[in-house]
Amino acid sequence: MTSLNLQPKILGMEYNFKAIEKKWQQYWSNRKTFAASNTSEKEKCYVLDMFPYPSGAGLHVGHPLGYIASDIYARYKRHKGFNVLHPMGYDAFGLPAEQYAIQTGQHPDITTKANIKRYRAQLDQLGFSFDWSREVRTCEPDYYKWTQWIFIQLFDSWYDVAQQKARPITELIAHFENSGTSDIEASCSEELNFTAGDWQQFNAAKKSAVLLNYRLAYLSESMVNWCPALGTVLANDEVKDGRSERGGHPVEQKRMLQWSLRIAAYAQRLLDGLDQIDWTESLKESQRNWIGRSEGAAVTFATEHNDLSIEVFTTRPDTIFGSTFLVIAPEHEYVTAFTTTEQADAIAAYQKAAAMRSERERMADAKTISGCFTGSYAIHPFTGEQMPIWISDYVLAGYGTGAVMAVPAHDSRDYAFAKHFDLPIIEVVAGGDISQEAYTEKEGTLINSDFLNGLSVKAAQQKIIAALEEKAQGQGRINYRIRDAIFGRQRYWGEPIPVYYIEGVPHVMRTEHLPLTLPEVSAYLPTAAGEPPLARAEKWHYNPETGEIGNEQPGFHPLETTTMPGWAGSSWYFLRYMDPHNSQLFVGDNIEKYWQQVDLYIGGSEHATGHLLYARFWQKVLFDRGWVSVEEPFKKLINQGMIGGVSALIHRIKDEKKFVSAELAHQYDTSLLHIDIDFVKDTAVDTEAVKNWREEFADYEFLQAGDTFHCVREAEKMSKGKFNVVNPDDVVEKYGADTLRMYEMFLGPLEQHKPWSTEGISGVYNFLRKFWRLYHPGGNFAVTDTAPSPEMLKALHKTIKKINEDIVSFSFNTSVSAFMICVNQLNELKCNHREILSPLAVLLSPFAPHIAEELWEKLGNQNGISHEPFPEFDEKHLVENSFDYPVSFNGKMRFKLSLPLGLANGEIEAAVLADERAQKQLEGKTIRKVIVVPGKIVNIVAG
RNA sequence: GCCCUGGUGGUGAAAUUGGUAGACACGCGGGACUUAAAAUCCCGUGGACAGUAAUGUCCGUGCGGGUUCAAGUCCCGCCUGGGGCACCA
């Protein structure tokens, strides 16, 4: 909002949005207008927004975009007779509050509560129809009690691959007791083999360790993303290009004992489920990429070392006869075993160098080819040839088996590697020129491949897999890129993990002792020993008998000191809204069966691979274990586009106290400086405002060519530091919530990214005033009960039709236009007929609810507009008896001709040709063809 | 490199299954009302050319081809903005 904008006047019977909006917000709140019932005869509709993290900066104009859209939809559905659940809450655990706590010593709970209060005030101003009685906050013990409870369910489950579902761990124990690991297919960290007898011999600690290998929440020693600057580990989706997503700090790989969730077990179901839900293609693609399914084969290569064989994963088993060497990751467990004495020094040096390089360096340096020969050989399963075994960091320890069969002729990395180290290249798929580059297409005929010769790639793949299976040296396999999610964080401000240890063996707390509340600590920092902040708590031992939390003492066991990640609470909050005050269960059985799933979910695309994947995963686990009745949590999902800021920057001459206007800037050596967008209209800068802004600028000179000093504008992300943030409060103050709501919709398609600009807001504001005046001809409220004209009915019903269509297709920008057209027409028709204006108020109410309520009341209604039935569209008012035919010649429209509808094609043609304008067009030409589309167009082909 | 998206006036954008390109707004220009300003209302507004004018002709939806009576829309090949995945075997 620029200071140059003019304050609209408020007059007696003028549209006084301030009074109106306050009045109706109060009314809705007092009457609990939007409270949803859990027992209703009506059909349900669950409309959800991604709940916000309450940051200290408050809302900016970008945040409400999605909330407005979902609110329009929710209000529309209420008018359509649905029982609508439209809740809001706060994703309240998180890093910023903790970091603020570290700096100031203030408890994050205090800052969080203050921020929530501010958010609530801002949200309330915008007239959203939230059912606030269902508000949830992830940081409240009443809420996170159930987050902890779900963690316990995960701990208590294992994944049965054969049945493709999670089952209680007790059933796995029963199986081990009877049959050991035989006849069981379970997702696990490490393949184990033992008999029923072995199991019975195991002591309790060993049994626990074995079970951890199968639990969906498990503790394991694994490579994690460690971020030293944040002092915590991060999940894969929290790391971007080797840096932390929040803050951009370097991330390194570190081996640590960590809690993880076995999401990889659900890879296929997470993939399959995408076909059942109405999400955008790009979002589904993101998830598919993240899950990263690839089909191929596992092949076992025998080696010179009789007891050791190497398993590789390949998507091109058809090219096996072109495989001339093997490459294993430098961290592969057999590297030492394969290394011969002659090669020992070289291998050790290579491994050391590889370990030193960070993930980031490795990626940046992808083109440099490096590797080292181990000195050992593998044996080709079909030719019996010796294949040298190399190590190289282009093979990743964490993907597949950490080993590849190199086929240089048909893989570009293998090709480069073979060229560099002068290894043999054998062409096995005809079609390329392997003297120049690898031929990687999956098309062509197999050659040099024994029994595969002459086959297509596809046929060869099937045949070779069968052959491998027969030799027991391989089988078809599907591999997924998705990794299990690291779940522990070395932070304070998160849900405590409800786990205690007896002699190092983890146990989960008894659910009746939940919640395990966050303890008070002396500082929100790691301990001197490097333990997480919770290790500072004085009382952090649990007595499983009594449920007490206390000091270290007999009967009390130490509790876990890491906390859950930010995404824990948000992975199930949509379920809690259904039944937020249930103290017996996370959601009541019948209530969950009534609401089932979110019908419409609106939020930002940045959560594509984090929140949306985890939430789907948790839902599936809860589904498998019988706690919820549907498998996908979000039926339809829309990503609202981001609203960007438009920064204002001025040129400052380097080392001088001078600013220079944009048109002269090229003459000087300048740097650009962000200034507050309040000082600017278009590119014209209020130089006095800049001088007064900062003391240091008071004596600056402004160089300019003409009357105005110009800045440059640039579209950027809205942020405090760029002084380009537009606060919705200011817009509401000047134009009102109804204008802001409609303007944000009017900006363009919901899903599109767009920069914020207030340039057009007056158009929407004027519309609402025209709308108001329609009900106040001559300044006073007046409607007539006489019958409206057919034109008026037509204008209304055209709008009803359009608004209905637009809302169900989420095309809110065109709805706003439709309203404008309608009001312009009714204005022209001097319409103030109740029969038109009454349904029109209902029609507008999802978009601009305050003005609609006020006019509805003035029309003499006493019960509020929110549950009033939506106007029904009636085709009969739109029936036309003539149509303005556009008449084209060779595809170019030349004139229009009004003709009665219902004419036969021949009659239309005759009428058109009889027109003198047609005759003029046809002078000196012959008609070759006449196309008549009744009610659409006439096209005459002539030449 | 692979995948997903988008590209239309000065600006934000419309255009349902191929059928009048630019609806609706903003901005800009002109006018009415006013002592004046604001507010409001009215008219014009894609570009080029011709005409005193009404009007007419041509060009125009990122670029180049194609299909069709007709293409912003369908097909082929490029250019380009945004996003995702990536030494992923």
mmCIF file of C-alpha atoms in Angstrom, chain A residues 16 101 123 127 165 190 263 327 337 376 518 522 534 573 575 580 673 699:
data_model
loop_
_atom_site.group_PDB
_atom_site.id
_atom_site.type_symbol
_atom_site.label_atom_id
_atom_site.label_comp_id
_atom_site.label_asym_id
_atom_site.label_seq_id
_atom_site.Cartn_x
_atom_site.Cartn_y
_atom_site.Cartn_z
ATOM 1 C CA ASN A 16 -19.417 1.750 5.154
ATOM 2 C CA ALA A 101 14.424 -18.566 22.678
ATOM 3 C CA LEU A 123 -7.476 -13.935 10.264
ATOM 4 C CA GLY A 127 -14.161 -12.756 7.568
ATOM 5 C CA LYS A 165 0.036 -53.849 5.028
ATOM 6 C CA GLU A 190 18.763 -55.761 7.308
ATOM 7 C CA ILE A 263 8.288 -44.925 4.962
ATOM 8 C CA VAL A 327 32.119 -50.696 -9.796
ATOM 9 C CA ALA A 337 38.164 -57.868 1.312
ATOM 10 C CA SER A 376 40.231 -58.418 -7.590
ATOM 11 C CA LEU A 518 8.180 -31.047 27.413
ATOM 12 C CA SER A 522 17.986 -24.227 31.894
ATOM 13 C CA LEU A 534 16.296 -32.239 26.766
ATOM 14 C CA TYR A 573 -3.850 -32.718 12.257
ATOM 15 C CA LEU A 575 -7.903 -36.017 11.679
ATOM 16 C CA PRO A 580 -10.584 -32.060 18.648
ATOM 17 C CA LEU A 673 19.591 -0.447 -2.363
ATOM 18 C CA ASP A 699 22.233 14.552 3.965
#
